[in-house]
PDB file of C-alpha atoms in Angstrom:
ATOM      1  CA  UNK P  21    -100.966 165.793  95.016  1.00 76.00           C
ATOM      2  CA  UNK P  22     -97.519 166.089  95.584  1.00 82.00           C
ATOM      3  CA  UNK P  23     -96.482 162.867  97.345  1.00 89.00           C
ATOM      4  CA  UNK P  24     -94.230 160.519  95.642  1.00 93.00           C
ATOM      5  CA  UNK P  25     -96.765 157.630  95.954  1.00 91.00           C
ATOM      6  CA  UNK P  26     -99.125 159.501  93.806  1.00 94.00           C
ATOM      7  CA  UNK P  27     -96.818 161.138  91.283  1.00 95.00           C
ATOM      8  CA  UNK P  28     -95.660 157.465  90.621  1.00 92.00           C
ATOM      9  CA  UNK P  29     -99.366 156.473  90.141  1.00 92.00           C
ATOM     10  CA  UNK P  30     -99.749 158.977  87.838  1.00 94.00           C
ATOM     11  CA  UNK P  31     -96.638 158.292  85.853  1.00 94.00           C
ATOM     12  CA  UNK P  32     -97.372 154.677  85.935  1.00 91.00           C
ATOM     13  CA  UNK P  33    -100.748 154.979  84.761  1.00 92.00           C
ATOM     14  CA  UNK P  34     -99.670 157.351  82.117  1.00 95.00           C
ATOM     15  CA  UNK P  35     -96.646 155.277  80.628  1.00 95.00           C
ATOM     16  CA  UNK P  36     -99.092 152.169  81.001  1.00 91.00           C
ATOM     17  CA  UNK P  37    -101.891 152.819  78.782  1.00 93.00           C
ATOM     18  CA  UNK P  38     -99.462 154.770  76.442  1.00 96.00           C
ATOM     19  CA  UNK P  39     -97.642 151.423  75.684  1.00 95.00           C
ATOM     20  CA  UNK P  40    -100.869 148.803  76.449  1.00 94.00           C
ATOM     21  CA  UNK P  41    -103.475 150.650  74.348  1.00 95.00           C
ATOM     22  CA  UNK P  42    -100.727 151.107  71.477  1.00 97.00           C
ATOM     23  CA  UNK P  43     -99.826 147.187  71.458  1.00 96.00           C
ATOM     24  CA  UNK P  44    -103.339 146.440  71.529  1.00 95.00           C
ATOM     25  CA  UNK P  45    -104.065 149.035  68.746  1.00 95.00           C
ATOM     26  CA  UNK P  46    -101.081 147.858  66.437  1.00 96.00           C
ATOM     27  CA  UNK P  47    -101.538 143.958  67.425  1.00 96.00           C
ATOM     28  CA  UNK P  48    -103.125 142.966  64.257  1.00 95.00           C
ATOM     29  CA  UNK P  49    -100.739 145.177  61.911  1.00 95.00           C
ATOM     30  CA  UNK P  50     -97.730 143.615  64.103  1.00 95.00           C
ATOM     31  CA  UNK P  51     -99.426 139.920  63.366  1.00 95.00           C
ATOM     32  CA  UNK P  52     -99.422 140.659  59.540  1.00 93.00           C
ATOM     33  CA  UNK P  53     -95.966 141.865  59.470  1.00 92.00           C
ATOM     34  CA  UNK P  54     -95.324 138.342  60.647  1.00 93.00           C
ATOM     35  CA  UNK P  55     -97.015 136.844  57.647  1.00 93.00           C
ATOM     36  CA  UNK P  56    -100.269 135.780  59.712  1.00 94.00           C
ATOM     37  CA  UNK P  57    -103.315 135.627  57.783  1.00 94.00           C
ATOM     38  CA  UNK P  58    -105.841 138.260  58.790  1.00 93.00           C
ATOM     39  CA  UNK P  59    -108.271 135.667  60.041  1.00 93.00           C
ATOM     40  CA  UNK P  60    -105.640 134.303  62.184  1.00 94.00           C
ATOM     41  CA  UNK P  61    -104.528 137.157  63.279  1.00 94.00           C
ATOM     42  CA  UNK P  62    -108.076 138.346  64.243  1.00 94.00           C
ATOM     43  CA  UNK P  63    -108.730 135.161  66.423  1.00 94.00           C
ATOM     44  CA  UNK P  64    -105.562 135.808  67.846  1.00 95.00           C
ATOM     45  CA  UNK P  65    -106.256 139.526  68.645  1.00 95.00           C
ATOM     46  CA  UNK P  66    -109.851 138.053  70.413  1.00 96.00           C
ATOM     47  CA  UNK P  67    -107.523 136.128  72.993  1.00 97.00           C
ATOM     48  CA  UNK P  68    -106.547 139.978  74.237  1.00 96.00           C
ATOM     49  CA  UNK P  69    -110.564 140.520  74.958  1.00 95.00           C
ATOM     50  CA  UNK P  70    -111.136 137.056  76.735  1.00 96.00           C
ATOM     51  CA  UNK P  71    -107.704 137.401  78.699  1.00 96.00           C
ATOM     52  CA  UNK P  72    -108.949 140.899  80.018  1.00 95.00           C
ATOM     53  CA  UNK P  73    -111.984 139.916  81.411  1.00 95.00           C
ATOM     54  CA  UNK P  74    -109.982 137.147  82.906  1.00 95.00           C
ATOM     55  CA  UNK P  75    -107.639 139.628  84.264  1.00 93.00           C
ATOM     56  CA  UNK P  76    -110.175 141.692  85.654  1.00 91.00           C
ATOM     57  CA  UNK P  77    -111.980 138.967  87.762  1.00 92.00           C
ATOM     58  CA  UNK P  78    -108.871 137.451  88.810  1.00 92.00           C
ATOM     59  CA  UNK P  79    -106.875 140.743  89.872  1.00 91.00           C
ATOM     60  CA  UNK P  80    -109.784 141.531  91.937  1.00 87.00           C
ATOM     61  CA  UNK P  81    -109.223 138.217  93.789  1.00 92.00           C
ATOM     62  CA  UNK P  82    -105.220 138.324  93.832  1.00 92.00           C
ATOM     63  CA  UNK P  83    -105.597 141.846  95.391  1.00 90.00           C
ATOM     64  CA  UNK P  84    -107.846 140.289  98.424  1.00 90.00           C
ATOM     65  CA  UNK P  85    -105.136 137.757  99.102  1.00 93.00           C
ATOM     66  CA  UNK P  86    -102.027 139.402  98.161  1.00 92.00           C
ATOM     67  CA  UNK P  87    -100.149 143.019  98.504  1.00 89.00           C
ATOM     68  CA  UNK P  88    -101.581 145.135  95.962  1.00 84.00           C
ATOM     69  CA  UNK P  89     -98.217 146.996  95.285  1.00 83.00           C
ATOM     70  CA  UNK P  90     -96.865 143.252  94.168  1.00 89.00           C
ATOM     71  CA  UNK P  91     -99.823 142.500  92.047  1.00 88.00           C
ATOM     72  CA  UNK P  92     -99.472 145.860  90.292  1.00 84.00           C
ATOM     73  CA  UNK P  93     -95.582 145.240  89.728  1.00 87.00           C
ATOM     74  CA  UNK P  94     -96.343 141.669  88.332  1.00 89.00           C
ATOM     75  CA  UNK P  95     -99.398 143.042  86.097  1.00 86.00           C
ATOM     76  CA  UNK P  96     -96.962 146.241  84.963  1.00 84.00           C
ATOM     77  CA  UNK P  97     -94.506 143.501  83.846  1.00 92.00           C
ATOM     78  CA  UNK P  98     -96.503 141.194  81.963  1.00 93.00           C
ATOM     79  CA  UNK P  99     -96.225 143.908  78.931  1.00 93.00           C
ATOM     80  CA  UNK P 100     -92.477 143.908  79.405  1.00 95.00           C
ATOM     81  CA  UNK P 101     -92.527 139.910  78.817  1.00 96.00           C
ATOM     82  CA  UNK P 102     -94.761 140.304  75.932  1.00 96.00           C
ATOM     83  CA  UNK P 103     -92.956 143.124  73.984  1.00 97.00           C
ATOM     84  CA  UNK P 104     -89.751 140.818  74.255  1.00 97.00           C
ATOM     85  CA  UNK P 105     -91.782 138.089  72.884  1.00 96.00           C
ATOM     86  CA  UNK P 106     -92.825 140.773  70.106  1.00 95.00           C
ATOM     87  CA  UNK P 107     -89.167 141.407  69.438  1.00 95.00           C
ATOM     88  CA  UNK P 108     -87.750 138.038  69.345  1.00 95.00           C
ATOM     89  CA  UNK P 109     -90.702 135.460  68.985  1.00 92.00           C
ATOM     90  CA  UNK P 110     -91.240 136.117  65.681  1.00 89.00           C
ATOM     91  CA  UNK P 111     -91.332 132.320  64.068  1.00 87.00           C
ATOM     92  CA  UNK P 112     -92.261 130.911  67.459  1.00 90.00           C
ATOM     93  CA  UNK P 113     -96.245 129.509  66.620  1.00 88.00           C
ATOM     94  CA  UNK P 114     -96.986 130.350  70.466  1.00 95.00           C
ATOM     95  CA  UNK P 115     -95.685 133.788  70.671  1.00 96.00           C
ATOM     96  CA  UNK P 116     -98.547 135.610  69.317  1.00 96.00           C
ATOM     97  CA  UNK P 117    -101.214 134.157  71.378  1.00 97.00           C
ATOM     98  CA  UNK P 118     -99.184 134.330  74.671  1.00 97.00           C
ATOM     99  CA  UNK P 119     -98.669 137.767  73.646  1.00 97.00           C
ATOM    100  CA  UNK P 120    -102.196 138.612  73.052  1.00 97.00           C
ATOM    101  CA  UNK P 121    -102.900 136.841  76.777  1.00 96.00           C
ATOM    102  CA  UNK P 122    -100.378 138.745  78.583  1.00 96.00           C
ATOM    103  CA  UNK P 123    -101.713 142.014  76.991  1.00 96.00           C
ATOM    104  CA  UNK P 124    -105.088 141.162  77.884  1.00 95.00           C
ATOM    105  CA  UNK P 125    -104.453 140.224  81.554  1.00 94.00           C
ATOM    106  CA  UNK P 126    -102.742 143.535  81.869  1.00 93.00           C
ATOM    107  CA  UNK P 127    -105.494 145.311  80.181  1.00 92.00           C
ATOM    108  CA  UNK P 128    -107.881 143.854  82.354  1.00 89.00           C
ATOM    109  CA  UNK P 129    -106.075 144.267  85.573  1.00 89.00           C
ATOM    110  CA  UNK P 130    -104.567 147.948  85.325  1.00 85.00           C
ATOM    111  CA  UNK P 131    -107.477 150.070  86.361  1.00 86.00           C
ATOM    112  CA  UNK P 132    -108.409 147.731  89.146  1.00 87.00           C
ATOM    113  CA  UNK P 133    -104.760 148.039  90.628  1.00 88.00           C
ATOM    114  CA  UNK P 134    -104.808 151.906  90.478  1.00 88.00           C
ATOM    115  CA  UNK P 135    -108.276 152.324  91.969  1.00 89.00           C
ATOM    116  CA  UNK P 136    -107.253 149.623  94.723  1.00 89.00           C
ATOM    117  CA  UNK P 137    -103.830 151.278  95.047  1.00 89.00           C
ATOM    118  CA  UNK P 138    -105.225 154.943  95.453  1.00 91.00           C
ATOM    119  CA  UNK P 139    -107.775 154.263  98.013  1.00 91.00           C
ATOM    120  CA  UNK P 140    -105.538 152.422 100.247  1.00 89.00           C
ATOM    121  CA  UNK P 141    -102.770 155.148 100.166  1.00 89.00           C
ATOM    122  CA  UNK P 142    -105.153 157.912 100.453  1.00 91.00           C
ATOM    123  CA  UNK P 143    -108.541 156.787 101.391  1.00 88.00           C
ATOM    124  CA  UNK P 144    -112.009 157.954  99.938  1.00 88.00           C
ATOM    125  CA  UNK P 145    -111.716 161.680 101.338  1.00 88.00           C
ATOM    126  CA  UNK P 146    -110.154 163.127  98.198  1.00 89.00           C
ATOM    127  CA  UNK P 147    -110.491 159.969  95.930  1.00 91.00           C
ATOM    128  CA  UNK P 148    -112.726 161.683  93.254  1.00 91.00           C
ATOM    129  CA  UNK P 149    -110.110 164.302  92.616  1.00 92.00           C
ATOM    130  CA  UNK P 150    -107.177 161.915  92.680  1.00 94.00           C
ATOM    131  CA  UNK P 151    -108.815 159.360  90.725  1.00 93.00           C
ATOM    132  CA  UNK P 152    -109.446 162.095  88.268  1.00 94.00           C
ATOM    133  CA  UNK P 153    -105.982 163.026  88.030  1.00 94.00           C
ATOM    134  CA  UNK P 154    -105.163 159.513  87.517  1.00 95.00           C
ATOM    135  CA  UNK P 155    -108.025 159.006  84.902  1.00 94.00           C
ATOM    136  CA  UNK P 156    -106.854 162.253  83.227  1.00 96.00           C
ATOM    137  CA  UNK P 157    -103.222 160.166  82.938  1.00 96.00           C
ATOM    138  CA  UNK P 158    -104.753 156.929  81.500  1.00 95.00           C
ATOM    139  CA  UNK P 159    -106.641 159.112  78.880  1.00 96.00           C
ATOM    140  CA  UNK P 160    -103.568 161.035  77.773  1.00 97.00           C
ATOM    141  CA  UNK P 161    -101.905 157.819  77.593  1.00 96.00           C
ATOM    142  CA  UNK P 162    -104.586 156.461  75.413  1.00 96.00           C
ATOM    143  CA  UNK P 163    -104.672 159.151  73.369  1.00 97.00           C
ATOM    144  CA  UNK P 164    -101.006 159.313  72.327  1.00 97.00           C
ATOM    145  CA  UNK P 165     -99.996 155.970  72.566  1.00 97.00           C
ATOM    146  CA  UNK P 166    -101.166 154.386  69.402  1.00 97.00           C
ATOM    147  CA  UNK P 167    -100.332 157.632  67.510  1.00 97.00           C
ATOM    148  CA  UNK P 168     -96.965 157.229  68.673  1.00 97.00           C
ATOM    149  CA  UNK P 169     -96.405 153.443  67.288  1.00 97.00           C
ATOM    150  CA  UNK P 170     -98.279 154.717  64.386  1.00 97.00           C
ATOM    151  CA  UNK P 171     -95.687 157.444  63.842  1.00 97.00           C
ATOM    152  CA  UNK P 172     -92.539 155.503  64.782  1.00 98.00           C
ATOM    153  CA  UNK P 173     -93.464 152.754  62.456  1.00 97.00           C
ATOM    154  CA  UNK P 174     -94.080 155.389  59.593  1.00 97.00           C
ATOM    155  CA  UNK P 175     -90.723 156.957  60.168  1.00 98.00           C
ATOM    156  CA  UNK P 176     -88.584 153.573  60.754  1.00 97.00           C
ATOM    157  CA  UNK P 177     -90.681 151.125  58.649  1.00 96.00           C
ATOM    158  CA  UNK P 178     -90.983 148.860  61.708  1.00 95.00           C
ATOM    159  CA  UNK P 179     -92.079 148.362  65.173  1.00 96.00           C
ATOM    160  CA  UNK P 180     -88.963 147.741  67.057  1.00 96.00           C
ATOM    161  CA  UNK P 181     -88.193 151.229  68.220  1.00 97.00           C
ATOM    162  CA  UNK P 182     -91.637 151.387  69.917  1.00 98.00           C
ATOM    163  CA  UNK P 183     -91.438 147.582  70.896  1.00 97.00           C
ATOM    164  CA  UNK P 184     -87.917 149.346  73.067  1.00 97.00           C
ATOM    165  CA  UNK P 185     -89.856 152.452  74.144  1.00 97.00           C
ATOM    166  CA  UNK P 186     -92.393 150.330  75.459  1.00 96.00           C
ATOM    167  CA  UNK P 187     -90.002 148.108  77.595  1.00 95.00           C
ATOM    168  CA  UNK P 188     -88.566 151.560  78.966  1.00 94.00           C
ATOM    169  CA  UNK P 189     -91.790 152.868  80.093  1.00 92.00           C
TER     170      UNK P 189
END
């Protein structure tokens, strides 16, 4: 529990879900702020779900063929690119779809990467307890991220401060 690898996995789980779930939850309001019609925003949001299925399937295959820590780094870097598009891509017709696909791919891959890395670094002997801690971190991030994004929007009138926080996390 005190190893740096476990602490890094714990923090990655927390920070990841804090940001990715908030971005997923706020995606339609963000697009509405861009002037995108609700029906188009809903269609774009559906890409998150479709891409998450692809992310789940592809991640398992890729982890079997490449070093999992590199796959994890790539998966956790996609939201940074997505947020940069949210910050600077308004007016670009492809940006919302690219953001949705990147968020979905990441959303589908995160648990796979975390479980794989946990078993590889620590084995199965204490997997239940270790994964329980990681799942708690995932749950805390899931619960607090959308709330934080909403509070930041309400306090500032925009999502940009949350986007910068998401990039940092």
